[in-house]
Amino acid sequence: QVQLVESGGGLVQPGGSLRLSCAASGSIFRINGMGWFRQVPGKQRELVAAIINDRGTNYADSVAGRFTISRDNAKTTVYLQMNSLKPEDTAVYYCNTPAMSYNWGQGTQVTVSS
């Protein structure tokens, strides 16, 4: 079973940037794609970005043009570059396949506040 570890969160002012990382304990080469989710208290976890091997990337409307998902050549690490951050981006961010195939990691907290 693949284990996922997210990192890179923190406190940032509105308009700032952060880069999140998701490391898999094993090769995710065989996985068709990976995604970044976020969750705020009282709401369902939502998929905000996905990278699919043969079909590129997809983004939620709320983050399109500001967030960029990528993965390393070994396909064991997935990144989320977040620019022009807004207070409404505040959430715990998680990675998983878009189908949520694996156990969730602990996530990484992103707080956007002045």
PDB file of C-alpha atoms in Angstrom:
ATOM      1  CA  GLN A   1       0.000   0.000   0.000  1.00  0.00           C
ATOM      2  CA  VAL A   2       1.239   3.456  -0.877  1.00  0.00           C
ATOM      3  CA  GLN A   3       1.646   5.918   1.972  1.00  0.00           C
ATOM      4  CA  LEU A   4       1.334   9.625   1.269  1.00  0.00           C
ATOM      5  CA  VAL A   5       3.078  12.411   3.192  1.00  0.00           C
ATOM      6  CA  GLU A   6       2.195  16.033   2.540  1.00  0.00           C
ATOM      7  CA  SER A   7       4.391  19.004   3.476  1.00  0.00           C
ATOM      8  CA  GLY A   8       5.029  22.648   2.691  1.00  0.00           C
ATOM      9  CA  GLY A   9       2.051  24.340   4.283  1.00  0.00           C
ATOM     10  CA  GLY A  10       2.209  27.375   6.507  1.00  0.00           C
ATOM     11  CA  LEU A  11       0.972  30.868   7.188  1.00  0.00           C
ATOM     12  CA  VAL A  12       1.115  33.296   4.286  1.00  0.00           C
ATOM     13  CA  GLN A  13      -0.311  36.728   3.583  1.00  0.00           C
ATOM     14  CA  PRO A  14      -2.939  37.231   0.879  1.00  0.00           C
ATOM     15  CA  GLY A  15      -1.238  37.423  -2.500  1.00  0.00           C
ATOM     16  CA  GLY A  16       1.612  35.237  -1.358  1.00  0.00           C
ATOM     17  CA  SER A  17       2.792  31.853  -2.584  1.00  0.00           C
ATOM     18  CA  LEU A  18       3.438  28.391  -1.214  1.00  0.00           C
ATOM     19  CA  ARG A  19       4.646  25.149  -2.735  1.00  0.00           C
ATOM     20  CA  LEU A  20       3.231  21.921  -1.354  1.00  0.00           C
ATOM     21  CA  SER A  21       4.863  18.519  -1.778  1.00  0.00           C
ATOM     22  CA  CYS A  22       3.396  15.039  -1.606  1.00  0.00           C
ATOM     23  CA  ALA A  23       5.809  12.135  -1.256  1.00  0.00           C
ATOM     24  CA  ALA A  24       4.702   8.571  -1.905  1.00  0.00           C
ATOM     25  CA  SER A  25       6.352   5.738  -0.035  1.00  0.00           C
ATOM     26  CA  GLY A  26       6.484   3.698  -3.208  1.00  0.00           C
ATOM     27  CA  SER A  27       6.515   4.375  -6.874  1.00  0.00           C
ATOM     28  CA  ILE A  28       3.293   5.844  -8.168  1.00  0.00           C
ATOM     29  CA  PHE A  29       4.326   5.195 -11.721  1.00  0.00           C
ATOM     30  CA  ARG A  30       1.503   2.748 -12.254  1.00  0.00           C
ATOM     31  CA  ILE A  31      -1.073   5.217 -11.057  1.00  0.00           C
ATOM     32  CA  ASN A  32      -2.806   7.035 -13.849  1.00  0.00           C
ATOM     33  CA  GLY A  33      -2.946  10.278 -11.970  1.00  0.00           C
ATOM     34  CA  MET A  34      -2.675  12.147  -8.710  1.00  0.00           C
ATOM     35  CA  GLY A  35      -4.555  15.034  -7.220  1.00  0.00           C
ATOM     36  CA  TRP A  36      -4.556  17.641  -4.496  1.00  0.00           C
ATOM     37  CA  PHE A  37      -7.591  17.983  -2.269  1.00  0.00           C
ATOM     38  CA  ARG A  38      -8.435  20.490   0.425  1.00  0.00           C
ATOM     39  CA  GLN A  39     -10.811  20.491   3.338  1.00  0.00           C
ATOM     40  CA  VAL A  40     -12.119  23.105   5.719  1.00  0.00           C
ATOM     41  CA  PRO A  41     -14.013  22.255   8.913  1.00  0.00           C
ATOM     42  CA  GLY A  42     -17.617  21.398   8.265  1.00  0.00           C
ATOM     43  CA  LYS A  43     -17.186  20.911   4.542  1.00  0.00           C
ATOM     44  CA  GLN A  44     -16.426  17.961   2.304  1.00  0.00           C
ATOM     45  CA  ARG A  45     -12.952  17.415   0.968  1.00  0.00           C
ATOM     46  CA  GLU A  46     -12.748  18.839  -2.542  1.00  0.00           C
ATOM     47  CA  LEU A  47     -10.437  18.050  -5.422  1.00  0.00           C
ATOM     48  CA  VAL A  48      -8.704  21.239  -6.540  1.00  0.00           C
ATOM     49  CA  ALA A  49      -6.061  19.956  -8.969  1.00  0.00           C
ATOM     50  CA  ALA A  50      -5.239  16.715 -10.754  1.00  0.00           C
ATOM     51  CA  ILE A  51      -2.473  15.518 -13.037  1.00  0.00           C
ATOM     52  CA  ILE A  52      -3.275  12.665 -15.378  1.00  0.00           C
ATOM     53  CA  ASN A  53      -0.496  10.828 -17.191  1.00  0.00           C
ATOM     54  CA  ASP A  54      -1.892  11.053 -20.687  1.00  0.00           C
ATOM     55  CA  ARG A  55      -4.354  13.889 -20.406  1.00  0.00           C
ATOM     56  CA  GLY A  56      -2.530  16.711 -18.680  1.00  0.00           C
ATOM     57  CA  THR A  57      -3.920  18.654 -15.771  1.00  0.00           C
ATOM     58  CA  ASN A  58      -7.293  19.741 -14.445  1.00  0.00           C
ATOM     59  CA  TYR A  59      -8.175  22.452 -11.942  1.00  0.00           C
ATOM     60  CA  ALA A  60     -11.182  23.541  -9.982  1.00  0.00           C
ATOM     61  CA  ASP A  61     -12.539  26.879 -11.153  1.00  0.00           C
ATOM     62  CA  SER A  62     -11.657  28.409  -7.780  1.00  0.00           C
ATOM     63  CA  VAL A  63      -7.915  27.833  -8.285  1.00  0.00           C
ATOM     64  CA  ALA A  64      -7.475  27.811 -12.073  1.00  0.00           C
ATOM     65  CA  GLY A  65      -4.812  30.265 -13.170  1.00  0.00           C
ATOM     66  CA  ARG A  66      -3.314  30.467  -9.664  1.00  0.00           C
ATOM     67  CA  PHE A  67      -2.363  26.881  -8.806  1.00  0.00           C
ATOM     68  CA  THR A  68      -0.131  24.533 -10.783  1.00  0.00           C
ATOM     69  CA  ILE A  69       0.172  20.797 -10.191  1.00  0.00           C
ATOM     70  CA  SER A  70       3.262  18.906 -11.304  1.00  0.00           C
ATOM     71  CA  ARG A  71       5.165  15.712 -10.579  1.00  0.00           C
ATOM     72  CA  ASP A  72       8.810  14.667 -10.705  1.00  0.00           C
ATOM     73  CA  ASN A  73      10.170  12.350 -13.371  1.00  0.00           C
ATOM     74  CA  ALA A  74      10.293   9.415 -10.968  1.00  0.00           C
ATOM     75  CA  LYS A  75       6.621  10.088 -10.281  1.00  0.00           C
ATOM     76  CA  THR A  76       7.072   9.627  -6.559  1.00  0.00           C
ATOM     77  CA  THR A  77       6.493  13.274  -5.639  1.00  0.00           C
ATOM     78  CA  VAL A  78       3.650  15.551  -6.624  1.00  0.00           C
ATOM     79  CA  TYR A  79       3.756  19.301  -6.146  1.00  0.00           C
ATOM     80  CA  LEU A  80       1.225  22.074  -5.907  1.00  0.00           C
ATOM     81  CA  GLN A  81       2.501  25.562  -6.604  1.00  0.00           C
ATOM     82  CA  MET A  82       0.015  28.033  -5.162  1.00  0.00           C
ATOM     83  CA  ASN A  83       0.257  31.675  -6.178  1.00  0.00           C
ATOM     84  CA  SER A  84      -1.921  34.713  -5.513  1.00  0.00           C
ATOM     85  CA  LEU A  85      -3.280  33.029  -2.434  1.00  0.00           C
ATOM     86  CA  LYS A  86      -6.580  34.193  -1.001  1.00  0.00           C
ATOM     87  CA  PRO A  87      -8.057  33.818   2.503  1.00  0.00           C
ATOM     88  CA  GLU A  88     -10.570  31.354   1.054  1.00  0.00           C
ATOM     89  CA  ASP A  89      -7.699  29.042   0.151  1.00  0.00           C
ATOM     90  CA  THR A  90      -7.199  28.403   3.861  1.00  0.00           C
ATOM     91  CA  ALA A  91      -7.626  24.663   4.400  1.00  0.00           C
ATOM     92  CA  VAL A  92      -5.842  21.422   5.119  1.00  0.00           C
ATOM     93  CA  TYR A  93      -4.409  20.128   1.855  1.00  0.00           C
ATOM     94  CA  TYR A  94      -4.100  16.438   1.025  1.00  0.00           C
ATOM     95  CA  CYS A  95      -2.909  14.407  -1.931  1.00  0.00           C
ATOM     96  CA  ASN A  96      -4.349  11.182  -3.295  1.00  0.00           C
ATOM     97  CA  THR A  97      -5.451   9.746  -6.591  1.00  0.00           C
ATOM     98  CA  PRO A  98      -8.548  11.504  -7.965  1.00  0.00           C
ATOM     99  CA  ALA A  99     -10.446   8.331  -7.114  1.00  0.00           C
ATOM    100  CA  MET A 100      -9.109   8.511  -3.554  1.00  0.00           C
ATOM    101  CA  SER A 101      -7.525   5.090  -3.874  1.00  0.00           C
ATOM    102  CA  TYR A 102      -5.174   5.271  -0.908  1.00  0.00           C
ATOM    103  CA  ASN A 103      -5.346   5.992   2.784  1.00  0.00           C
ATOM    104  CA  TRP A 104      -5.233   9.680   3.518  1.00  0.00           C
ATOM    105  CA  GLY A 105      -2.092  11.250   4.922  1.00  0.00           C
ATOM    106  CA  GLN A 106      -2.114  13.813   7.702  1.00  0.00           C
ATOM    107  CA  GLY A 107      -2.328  16.703   5.287  1.00  0.00           C
ATOM    108  CA  THR A 108      -0.617  20.066   5.522  1.00  0.00           C
ATOM    109  CA  GLN A 109      -2.283  23.199   6.868  1.00  0.00           C
ATOM    110  CA  VAL A 110      -2.370  26.289   4.672  1.00  0.00           C
ATOM    111  CA  THR A 111      -3.481  29.506   6.307  1.00  0.00           C
ATOM    112  CA  VAL A 112      -3.860  32.687   4.275  1.00  0.00           C
ATOM    113  CA  SER A 113      -4.260  35.680   6.531  1.00  0.00           C
ATOM    114  CA  SER A 114      -2.920  39.158   7.055  1.00  0.00           C
TER     115      SER A 114
END
